């Protein structure tokens, strides 16, 4: 894990005194300033003797000039200018080297660094040339005239070029490290953002899967249990009048109850299996529950038989679905327009679920009402409509008092909208209720 930019900023603004980041930097600059003050003070003593001024003035001037090195980090330009100013007194050589290095390593524009370095080199060249010429003329240096320009050029380059080049290298390296650190910080923030977005997408996917599972369980169980309640109410009404019909209804209720229990066991079994595998750190995806719900839903048409595939029911099972509602006492008619053909599994399953849930709602809210189911196979879409007439005043089914969770219409609309279709539901002018859906065939 990298350190964030804020942490580095806090490090740079550490507990050092005044403008220093750290006490170590302050101690280094104070030590350099002390050495420079001693050097300039010693040179000032000799300069005062040559200039004919009091020696303590020369020493004081040298000490003050050399002490300027203490502010090299805050005002590097001032240090270089002072070093150039005291250069004719042949003092401040340490201040020149350190000042140029600090200037080159700073964030100042390159043109300013080049201008001050050039001034310093020219000043050092002139001072060295004069000093060497005086030495040769006075006989202190036993060299020819050729040595003066060569020595002046070599000395000026040796005093200015190395610190400037080193400072430029250190400054460039520091900027590179800061750039890499900022890149690492930016990358870390992006990774954190991506992780948060991935977690949000995963949470959204889990929510969508839970919604799908709830919708499957509602479609599977609600229809089956609704028919059971309707048959039970009819059984109660005809138990004494028509024992044969009562026996038939009781058998239907038993069959439907066993089928509903089988479907519930399958769906709950997947959930329990997932809980058991959690201990082994192998979680079962929620999609498995949805697949189990779809497989159980495919057997909603009733009857013992081999399990259907996880793709769910298809339109060929509509006759059986309507037959179950008719057995429960509903007068229901099915009309089909167009030539039947094969659709994608999700299209057929959604169309089946719409008709199933619409019939379940008729059992709940309009028991005994005559119902019309229309299915139209069109060129690029499939349309279905379930419309019931107003229910009679009192029927055996109406005594069932089926509860309603209010999720049926919402689930149908979600299914149809997920496939790019259109879903409309509402009461009719005659007092009944109509559910219509159009689903693209592709």
Short mmCIF file of C-alpha atoms in Angstrom, two decimals:
data_model
loop_
_atom_site.label_atom_id
_atom_site.label_comp_id
_atom_site.label_asym_id
_atom_site.label_seq_id
_atom_site.Cartn_x
_atom_site.Cartn_y
_atom_site.Cartn_z
CA UNK A 1 0.00 0.00 0.00
CA UNK A 2 1.46 3.33 -0.99
CA UNK A 3 1.39 6.46 1.09
CA UNK A 4 -1.20 8.95 -0.06
CA UNK A 5 -0.35 12.45 -1.22
CA UNK A 6 -1.91 13.90 1.89
CA UNK A 7 0.46 11.85 4.04
CA UNK A 8 3.46 13.08 2.05
CA UNK A 9 2.24 16.64 2.38
CA UNK A 10 2.01 16.12 6.13
CA UNK A 11 5.58 14.74 6.11
CA UNK A 12 6.83 17.76 4.18
CA UNK A 13 5.15 20.07 6.65
CA UNK A 14 6.74 18.22 9.57
CA UNK A 15 7.74 19.55 12.98
CA UNK A 16 10.85 21.37 11.75
CA UNK A 17 11.44 24.99 12.85
CA UNK A 18 10.42 27.93 10.67
CA UNK A 19 10.69 27.04 6.97
CA UNK A 20 12.49 23.71 7.45
CA UNK A 21 10.61 20.46 7.03
CA UNK A 22 12.74 18.59 9.54
CA UNK A 23 15.18 19.38 12.32
CA UNK A 24 17.89 17.51 10.41
CA UNK A 25 17.60 19.94 7.50
CA UNK A 26 17.77 22.88 9.88
CA UNK A 27 20.89 21.48 11.57
CA UNK A 28 22.59 20.91 8.19
CA UNK A 29 21.90 24.46 6.98
CA UNK A 30 23.03 26.00 10.27
CA UNK A 31 26.25 23.97 10.16
CA UNK A 32 26.93 25.01 6.55
CA UNK A 33 26.22 28.65 7.45
CA UNK A 34 28.62 28.44 10.40
CA UNK A 35 31.41 27.01 8.23
CA UNK A 36 30.73 29.65 5.56
CA UNK A 37 30.75 32.41 8.20
CA UNK A 38 34.15 31.23 9.48
CA UNK A 39 35.54 31.11 5.96
CA UNK A 40 34.19 34.53 5.01
CA UNK A 41 35.30 36.00 8.36
CA UNK A 42 38.85 34.77 7.79
CA UNK A 43 38.84 36.16 4.27
CA UNK A 44 37.34 39.39 5.60
CA UNK A 45 40.26 39.78 8.03
CA UNK A 46 42.75 39.70 5.13
CA UNK A 47 40.50 41.85 2.93
CA UNK A 48 40.29 44.55 5.62
CA UNK A 49 44.08 44.71 5.82
CA UNK A 50 44.39 45.13 2.05
CA UNK A 51 41.52 47.65 1.88
CA UNK A 52 42.75 49.74 4.79
CA UNK A 53 39.62 49.41 6.91
CA UNK A 54 39.34 48.24 10.51
CA UNK A 55 39.83 44.51 10.77
CA UNK A 56 36.74 43.90 12.93
CA UNK A 57 34.63 45.53 10.19
CA UNK A 58 36.03 43.13 7.61
CA UNK A 59 35.48 40.16 9.94
CA UNK A 60 31.93 41.28 10.78
CA UNK A 61 31.17 41.80 7.10
CA UNK A 62 32.50 38.34 6.25
CA UNK A 63 30.56 36.64 9.07
CA UNK A 64 27.31 38.32 8.06
CA UNK A 65 27.84 37.50 4.39
CA UNK A 66 28.64 33.84 5.11
CA UNK A 67 25.67 33.46 7.45
CA UNK A 68 23.30 34.12 4.54
CA UNK A 69 23.71 30.45 3.68
CA UNK A 70 21.25 29.62 6.46
CA UNK A 71 18.34 30.75 4.25
CA UNK A 72 19.45 28.84 1.17
CA UNK A 73 16.29 26.68 1.04
CA UNK A 74 13.90 29.61 1.38
CA UNK A 75 15.69 32.24 -0.73
CA UNK A 76 18.28 30.53 -2.98
CA UNK A 77 18.40 33.53 -5.33
CA UNK A 78 19.44 35.81 -2.47
CA UNK A 79 22.26 33.42 -1.49
CA UNK A 80 23.63 33.33 -5.05
CA UNK A 81 23.43 37.12 -5.42
CA UNK A 82 25.27 37.64 -2.11
CA UNK A 83 27.96 35.17 -3.18
CA UNK A 84 28.42 37.08 -6.45
CA UNK A 85 28.58 40.38 -4.55
CA UNK A 86 31.32 39.24 -2.15
CA UNK A 87 33.27 37.41 -4.86
CA UNK A 88 35.65 40.38 -5.53
CA UNK A 89 36.75 40.11 -1.88
CA UNK A 90 37.79 36.52 -2.64
CA UNK A 91 35.39 35.10 -0.06
CA UNK A 92 32.26 32.96 -0.09
CA UNK A 93 33.52 30.01 -2.14
CA UNK A 94 31.50 27.52 -0.07
CA UNK A 95 28.50 29.81 -0.37
CA UNK A 96 28.91 29.85 -4.17
CA UNK A 97 28.98 26.05 -4.47
CA UNK A 98 26.11 25.37 -2.05
CA UNK A 99 24.05 28.29 -3.34
CA UNK A 100 24.30 27.21 -6.98
CA UNK A 101 23.43 23.59 -6.05
CA UNK A 102 20.37 24.72 -4.08
CA UNK A 103 19.30 27.07 -6.87
CA UNK A 104 19.57 24.38 -9.55
CA UNK A 105 17.68 21.83 -7.42
CA UNK A 106 14.82 24.25 -6.70
CA UNK A 107 11.55 24.64 -8.60
CA UNK A 108 12.55 27.99 -10.11
CA UNK A 109 12.33 28.48 -13.89
CA UNK A 110 15.32 27.28 -15.88
CA UNK A 111 15.96 30.71 -17.37
CA UNK A 112 16.51 32.19 -13.89
CA UNK A 113 18.84 29.32 -12.95
CA UNK A 114 20.80 29.75 -16.19
CA UNK A 115 21.05 33.53 -15.76
CA UNK A 116 22.32 33.37 -12.18
CA UNK A 117 24.71 30.51 -12.96
CA UNK A 118 26.07 32.48 -15.90
CA UNK A 119 26.55 35.57 -13.74
CA UNK A 120 28.32 33.52 -11.11
CA UNK A 121 30.63 31.92 -13.66
CA UNK A 122 31.48 35.25 -15.29
CA UNK A 123 32.17 36.79 -11.90
CA UNK A 124 34.34 33.86 -10.87
CA UNK A 125 36.16 34.05 -14.22
CA UNK A 126 36.93 37.76 -13.81
CA UNK A 127 37.98 37.48 -10.17
CA UNK A 128 40.18 34.45 -10.85
CA UNK A 129 41.71 36.09 -13.90
CA UNK A 130 42.59 39.24 -11.92
CA UNK A 131 43.92 37.22 -8.98
CA UNK A 132 46.12 35.04 -11.23
CA UNK A 133 47.37 38.02 -13.22
CA UNK A 134 48.39 39.77 -10.01
CA UNK A 135 50.14 36.65 -8.82
CA UNK A 136 52.08 36.27 -12.06
CA UNK A 137 52.99 39.97 -12.17
CA UNK A 138 54.14 39.99 -8.56
CA UNK A 139 56.10 36.80 -9.00
CA UNK A 140 54.01 34.78 -6.57
CA UNK A 141 53.14 32.31 -9.33
CA UNK A 142 55.94 30.91 -11.43
CA UNK A 143 53.95 30.41 -14.63
CA UNK A 144 53.80 32.09 -17.97
CA UNK A 145 51.09 34.35 -19.28
CA UNK A 146 49.37 31.35 -20.92
CA UNK A 147 48.44 30.01 -17.47
CA UNK A 148 46.24 32.99 -16.54
CA UNK A 149 43.32 32.48 -18.99
CA UNK A 150 43.50 28.68 -18.72
CA UNK A 151 43.50 28.81 -14.92
CA UNK A 152 40.67 31.38 -14.83
CA UNK A 153 38.47 29.36 -17.19
CA UNK A 154 39.19 26.07 -15.43
CA UNK A 155 38.54 27.51 -11.97
CA UNK A 156 35.31 29.24 -12.98
CA UNK A 157 33.98 26.10 -14.64
CA UNK A 158 35.07 23.90 -11.74
CA UNK A 159 33.32 26.14 -9.21
CA UNK A 160 30.03 26.58 -11.06
CA UNK A 161 29.38 23.69 -13.46
CA UNK A 162 29.51 20.70 -11.02
CA UNK A 163 27.10 22.16 -8.41
CA UNK A 164 24.69 23.33 -11.11
CA UNK A 165 24.67 19.96 -12.90
CA UNK A 166 24.31 18.07 -9.62
CA UNK A 167 21.49 20.34 -8.52
CA UNK A 168 19.68 19.88 -11.83
CA UNK A 169 20.00 16.10 -11.51
CA UNK A 170 18.76 16.04 -7.91
CA UNK A 171 15.88 18.38 -8.73
CA UNK A 172 14.83 16.31 -11.75
CA UNK A 173 15.03 13.11 -9.70
CA UNK A 174 12.96 14.66 -6.92
CA UNK A 175 10.32 15.81 -9.37
CA UNK A 176 10.29 12.36 -10.96
CA UNK A 177 9.80 10.70 -7.59
CA UNK A 178 7.00 13.09 -6.72
CA UNK A 179 5.37 12.42 -10.08
CA UNK A 180 5.62 8.66 -9.55
CA UNK A 181 4.24 9.04 -6.05
CA UNK A 182 1.32 11.10 -7.33
CA UNK A 183 0.71 8.49 -10.02
CA UNK A 184 0.72 5.74 -7.42
CA UNK A 185 -1.66 7.74 -5.23
CA UNK A 186 -3.94 8.40 -8.20
CA UNK A 187 -3.85 4.72 -9.18
CA UNK A 188 -4.66 3.69 -5.63
CA UNK A 189 -7.61 6.07 -5.52
CA UNK A 190 -8.82 4.73 -8.87
CA UNK A 191 -8.50 1.17 -7.61
CA UNK A 192 -10.45 2.05 -4.49
CA UNK A 193 -13.11 3.69 -6.63
CA UNK A 194 -13.26 0.66 -8.92
CA UNK A 195 -13.54 -1.62 -5.89
CA UNK A 196 -16.38 0.47 -4.52
CA UNK A 197 -18.14 0.43 -7.88
CA UNK A 198 -17.61 -3.32 -8.17
CA UNK A 199 -19.13 -3.77 -4.72
CA UNK A 200 -22.06 -1.59 -5.71
CA UNK A 201 -22.57 -3.58 -8.91
CA UNK A 202 -22.34 -6.83 -6.95
CA UNK A 203 -24.88 -5.54 -4.44
CA UNK A 204 -27.15 -4.44 -7.27
CA UNK A 205 -26.79 -7.86 -8.92
CA UNK A 206 -27.63 -9.58 -5.64
CA UNK A 207 -30.69 -7.40 -5.27
CA UNK A 208 -31.78 -8.15 -8.82
CA UNK A 209 -31.29 -11.87 -8.24
CA UNK A 210 -33.29 -11.74 -5.00
CA UNK A 211 -36.07 -9.95 -6.86
CA UNK A 212 -36.03 -12.58 -9.58
CA UNK A 213 -36.14 -15.40 -7.03
CA UNK A 214 -39.02 -13.75 -5.19
CA UNK A 215 -40.87 -13.33 -8.48
CA UNK A 216 -40.33 -16.99 -9.41
CA UNK A 217 -41.49 -18.21 -6.02
CA UNK A 218 -44.52 -15.95 -6.17
CA UNK A 219 -45.48 -17.23 -9.62
CA UNK A 220 -44.95 -20.87 -8.68
CA UNK A 221 -46.56 -20.92 -5.26
CA UNK A 222 -49.28 -18.30 -5.58
CA UNK A 223 -50.96 -19.95 -8.54
CA UNK A 224 -50.87 -23.43 -7.01
CA UNK A 225 -52.07 -22.36 -3.58
CA UNK A 226 -54.76 -20.13 -5.08
CA UNK A 227 -56.20 -23.12 -6.93
CA UNK A 228 -56.04 -25.17 -3.74
CA UNK A 229 -58.01 -22.56 -1.84
CA UNK A 230 -60.58 -22.30 -4.63
CA UNK A 231 -61.04 -26.07 -4.72
CA UNK A 232 -61.29 -26.19 -0.94
CA UNK A 233 -64.03 -23.54 -1.00
CA UNK A 234 -65.87 -25.46 -3.72
CA UNK A 235 -65.46 -28.65 -1.72
CA UNK A 236 -67.02 -26.98 1.27
CA UNK A 237 -69.96 -25.80 -0.83
CA UNK A 238 -70.77 -29.14 -2.51
CA UNK A 239 -69.74 -31.57 0.23
CA UNK A 240 -73.32 -32.46 1.14
CA UNK A 241 -75.08 -31.84 -2.18
CA UNK A 242 -72.73 -33.71 -4.51
CA UNK A 243 -70.44 -36.17 -2.67
CA UNK A 244 -68.92 -37.41 -5.91
CA UNK A 245 -67.82 -33.95 -6.94
CA UNK A 246 -66.57 -33.32 -3.41
CA UNK A 247 -64.37 -36.40 -3.60
CA UNK A 248 -63.01 -35.22 -6.93
CA UNK A 249 -62.24 -31.74 -5.56
CA UNK A 250 -60.59 -33.24 -2.48
CA UNK A 251 -58.33 -35.33 -4.69
CA UNK A 252 -57.39 -32.25 -6.70
CA UNK A 253 -56.58 -30.34 -3.52
CA UNK A 254 -54.38 -33.17 -2.30
CA UNK A 255 -52.50 -33.41 -5.59
CA UNK A 256 -51.93 -29.68 -5.75
CA UNK A 257 -50.77 -29.59 -2.14
CA UNK A 258 -48.23 -32.33 -2.74
CA UNK A 259 -46.95 -30.58 -5.87
CA UNK A 260 -46.66 -27.27 -4.03
CA UNK A 261 -44.73 -28.94 -1.21
CA UNK A 262 -42.40 -30.60 -3.71
CA UNK A 263 -41.67 -27.28 -5.40
CA UNK A 264 -41.07 -25.53 -2.09
CA UNK A 265 -38.71 -28.29 -0.94
CA UNK A 266 -36.67 -27.90 -4.12
CA UNK A 267 -36.31 -24.15 -3.73
CA UNK A 268 -35.60 -24.29 -0.01
CA UNK A 269 -33.19 -27.17 -0.56
CA UNK A 270 -31.02 -24.96 -2.75
CA UNK A 271 -30.96 -22.27 -0.06
CA UNK A 272 -30.04 -24.76 2.67
CA UNK A 273 -27.34 -26.29 0.50
CA UNK A 274 -25.88 -22.84 0.04
CA UNK A 275 -25.85 -22.29 3.81
CA UNK A 276 -24.13 -25.64 4.34
CA UNK A 277 -21.40 -24.89 1.83
CA UNK A 278 -20.70 -21.53 3.42
CA UNK A 279 -18.77 -23.34 6.13
CA UNK A 280 -16.44 -24.66 3.43
CA UNK A 281 -16.12 -21.15 1.94
CA UNK A 282 -17.90 -22.16 -1.23
CA UNK A 283 -21.02 -20.06 -1.46
CA UNK A 284 -23.79 -21.06 -3.87
CA UNK A 285 -24.80 -18.22 -6.19
CA UNK A 286 -28.31 -16.89 -5.95
CA UNK A 287 -28.76 -17.81 -9.59
CA UNK A 288 -29.01 -21.46 -8.47
CA UNK A 289 -32.07 -20.60 -6.42
CA UNK A 290 -33.62 -18.84 -9.38
CA UNK A 291 -32.88 -21.85 -11.57
CA UNK A 292 -34.52 -24.15 -9.03
CA UNK A 293 -37.53 -21.85 -8.86
CA UNK A 294 -37.81 -21.86 -12.64
CA UNK A 295 -37.50 -25.65 -12.71
CA UNK A 296 -40.23 -25.96 -10.10
CA UNK A 297 -42.37 -23.48 -11.98
CA UNK A 298 -42.17 -25.59 -15.08
CA UNK A 299 -44.19 -28.24 -13.24
CA UNK A 300 -46.89 -25.78 -12.19
CA UNK A 301 -49.17 -27.30 -14.79
CA UNK A 302 -49.56 -30.22 -12.38
CA UNK A 303 -49.20 -33.95 -12.53
CA UNK A 304 -46.40 -36.29 -11.66
CA UNK A 305 -43.72 -36.59 -14.27
CA UNK A 306 -40.11 -35.94 -15.07
CA UNK A 307 -38.71 -32.57 -14.00
CA UNK A 308 -38.70 -29.85 -16.62
CA UNK A 309 -35.57 -28.01 -17.60
CA UNK A 310 -34.37 -24.90 -15.85
CA UNK A 311 -35.61 -22.84 -18.77
CA UNK A 312 -39.12 -22.92 -17.29
CA UNK A 313 -42.56 -23.42 -18.83
CA UNK A 314 -43.44 -22.76 -22.45
CA UNK A 315 -46.49 -21.69 -24.42
CA UNK A 316 -47.38 -25.27 -25.31
CA UNK A 317 -48.40 -25.73 -21.67
CA UNK A 318 -51.05 -23.01 -21.78
CA UNK A 319 -53.83 -25.53 -22.50
CA UNK A 320 -52.96 -27.45 -19.36
CA UNK A 321 -52.77 -24.23 -17.33
CA UNK A 322 -56.20 -23.13 -18.51
CA UNK A 323 -57.54 -26.62 -17.87
CA UNK A 324 -56.53 -26.34 -14.21
CA UNK A 325 -58.42 -23.06 -13.86
CA UNK A 326 -61.43 -24.61 -15.57
CA UNK A 327 -61.29 -27.54 -13.14
CA UNK A 328 -61.43 -24.99 -10.31
CA UNK A 329 -64.76 -23.68 -11.65
CA UNK A 330 -63.60 -20.81 -13.82
CA UNK A 331 -65.23 -20.33 -17.21
CA UNK A 332 -62.20 -19.54 -19.37
CA UNK A 333 -61.83 -19.42 -23.14
CA UNK A 334 -58.55 -19.51 -25.08
CA UNK A 335 -58.22 -18.02 -28.56
CA UNK A 336 -55.02 -18.07 -30.62
CA UNK A 337 -54.30 -15.89 -33.64
CA UNK A 338 -51.51 -16.48 -36.10
CA UNK A 339 -49.26 -19.46 -36.64
CA UNK A 340 -47.54 -20.78 -33.53
CA UNK A 341 -43.77 -20.95 -33.73
CA UNK A 342 -40.82 -21.38 -31.42
CA UNK A 343 -39.57 -18.38 -29.43
CA UNK A 344 -36.61 -17.83 -27.17
CA UNK A 345 -37.03 -19.65 -23.82
CA UNK A 346 -37.21 -16.41 -21.84
CA UNK A 347 -39.92 -15.05 -24.16
CA UNK A 348 -42.08 -18.15 -23.82
CA UNK A 349 -41.55 -18.30 -20.08
CA UNK A 350 -42.52 -14.64 -19.65
CA UNK A 351 -45.64 -15.04 -21.79
CA UNK A 352 -46.65 -18.10 -19.79
CA UNK A 353 -46.09 -16.29 -16.49
CA UNK A 354 -48.21 -13.33 -17.56
CA UNK A 355 -51.17 -15.59 -18.36
CA UNK A 356 -50.61 -17.62 -15.19
CA UNK A 357 -50.50 -14.61 -12.89
CA UNK A 358 -53.49 -13.01 -14.61
CA UNK A 359 -55.55 -16.18 -14.03
CA UNK A 360 -54.38 -16.28 -10.43
CA UNK A 361 -55.61 -12.72 -9.95
CA UNK A 362 -58.99 -13.68 -11.39
CA UNK A 363 -59.22 -16.49 -8.82
CA UNK A 364 -58.32 -14.05 -6.06
CA UNK A 365 -60.38 -11.00 -6.95
CA UNK A 366 -63.08 -12.12 -9.39
CA UNK A 367 -63.83 -15.75 -8.58
CA UNK A 368 -66.41 -17.22 -10.91
CA UNK A 369 -66.03 -14.49 -13.53
CA UNK A 370 -65.90 -15.52 -17.16
CA UNK A 371 -62.38 -15.03 -18.51
CA UNK A 372 -61.03 -14.67 -22.03
CA UNK A 373 -57.40 -15.50 -22.84
CA UNK A 374 -56.14 -14.26 -26.21
CA UNK A 375 -52.76 -15.09 -27.72
CA UNK A 376 -51.54 -13.50 -30.97
CA UNK A 377 -48.44 -14.61 -32.90
CA UNK A 378 -47.30 -11.64 -34.97
CA UNK A 379 -44.40 -11.03 -37.30
CA UNK A 380 -41.94 -9.55 -34.79
CA UNK A 381 -43.76 -9.93 -31.48
CA UNK A 382 -46.12 -12.00 -29.43
CA UNK A 383 -49.13 -10.45 -27.70
CA UNK A 384 -51.31 -11.81 -24.94
CA UNK A 385 -54.40 -10.53 -23.17
CA UNK A 386 -56.35 -11.89 -20.21
CA UNK A 387 -59.69 -10.18 -19.61
CA UNK A 388 -62.35 -11.18 -17.11
CA UNK A 389 -65.93 -10.05 -16.94
CA UNK A 390 -67.51 -8.72 -13.75
CA UNK A 391 -67.73 -11.51 -11.14
CA UNK A 392 -71.12 -12.86 -10.01
CA UNK A 393 -72.46 -11.74 -6.70
CA UNK A 394 -71.87 -14.92 -4.70
CA UNK A 395 -69.94 -18.00 -5.80
CA UNK A 396 -68.18 -20.77 -4.04
CA UNK A 397 -64.87 -19.37 -5.17
CA UNK A 398 -65.67 -15.95 -3.78
CA UNK A 399 -65.96 -17.47 -0.34
CA UNK A 400 -62.30 -18.47 -0.44
CA UNK A 401 -61.14 -14.95 0.52
CA UNK A 402 -57.73 -15.34 -1.11
CA UNK A 403 -55.09 -12.97 0.29
CA UNK A 404 -53.17 -10.71 -2.04
CA UNK A 405 -49.62 -9.50 -1.60
CA UNK A 406 -49.85 -6.84 -4.30
CA UNK A 407 -46.74 -8.11 -6.12
CA UNK A 408 -48.33 -9.95 -9.04
CA UNK A 409 -48.81 -7.01 -11.41
CA UNK A 410 -45.43 -5.57 -10.44
CA UNK A 411 -43.72 -8.87 -11.20
CA UNK A 412 -45.44 -9.18 -14.58
CA UNK A 413 -44.43 -5.67 -15.57
CA UNK A 414 -40.83 -6.30 -14.52
CA UNK A 415 -40.68 -9.49 -16.57
CA UNK A 416 -42.10 -7.89 -19.71
CA UNK A 417 -40.03 -4.70 -19.39
CA UNK A 418 -36.83 -6.74 -18.96
CA UNK A 419 -37.39 -8.14 -22.49
CA UNK A 420 -38.16 -4.74 -24.00
CA UNK A 421 -41.92 -5.30 -24.09
CA UNK A 422 -44.96 -3.28 -23.04
CA UNK A 423 -47.28 -4.21 -20.18
CA UNK A 424 -50.67 -2.57 -19.48
CA UNK A 425 -53.27 -3.50 -16.88
CA UNK A 426 -56.41 -1.90 -15.54
CA UNK A 427 -60.20 -2.18 -15.14
CA UNK A 428 -62.50 -2.35 -18.14
CA UNK A 429 -65.58 -0.25 -18.80
CA UNK A 430 -67.79 -3.27 -18.17
CA UNK A 431 -66.47 -3.65 -14.62
CA UNK A 432 -63.96 -6.40 -15.25
CA UNK A 433 -60.15 -6.31 -15.44
CA UNK A 434 -57.74 -6.59 -18.36
CA UNK A 435 -54.06 -7.53 -18.47
CA UNK A 436 -52.23 -7.00 -21.78
CA UNK A 437 -48.60 -7.55 -22.75
CA UNK A 438 -46.62 -7.36 -25.96
CA UNK A 439 -43.16 -8.97 -26.07
CA UNK A 440 -40.65 -8.71 -28.94
CA UNK A 441 -40.11 -12.07 -30.56
CA UNK A 442 -36.34 -11.59 -30.92
#
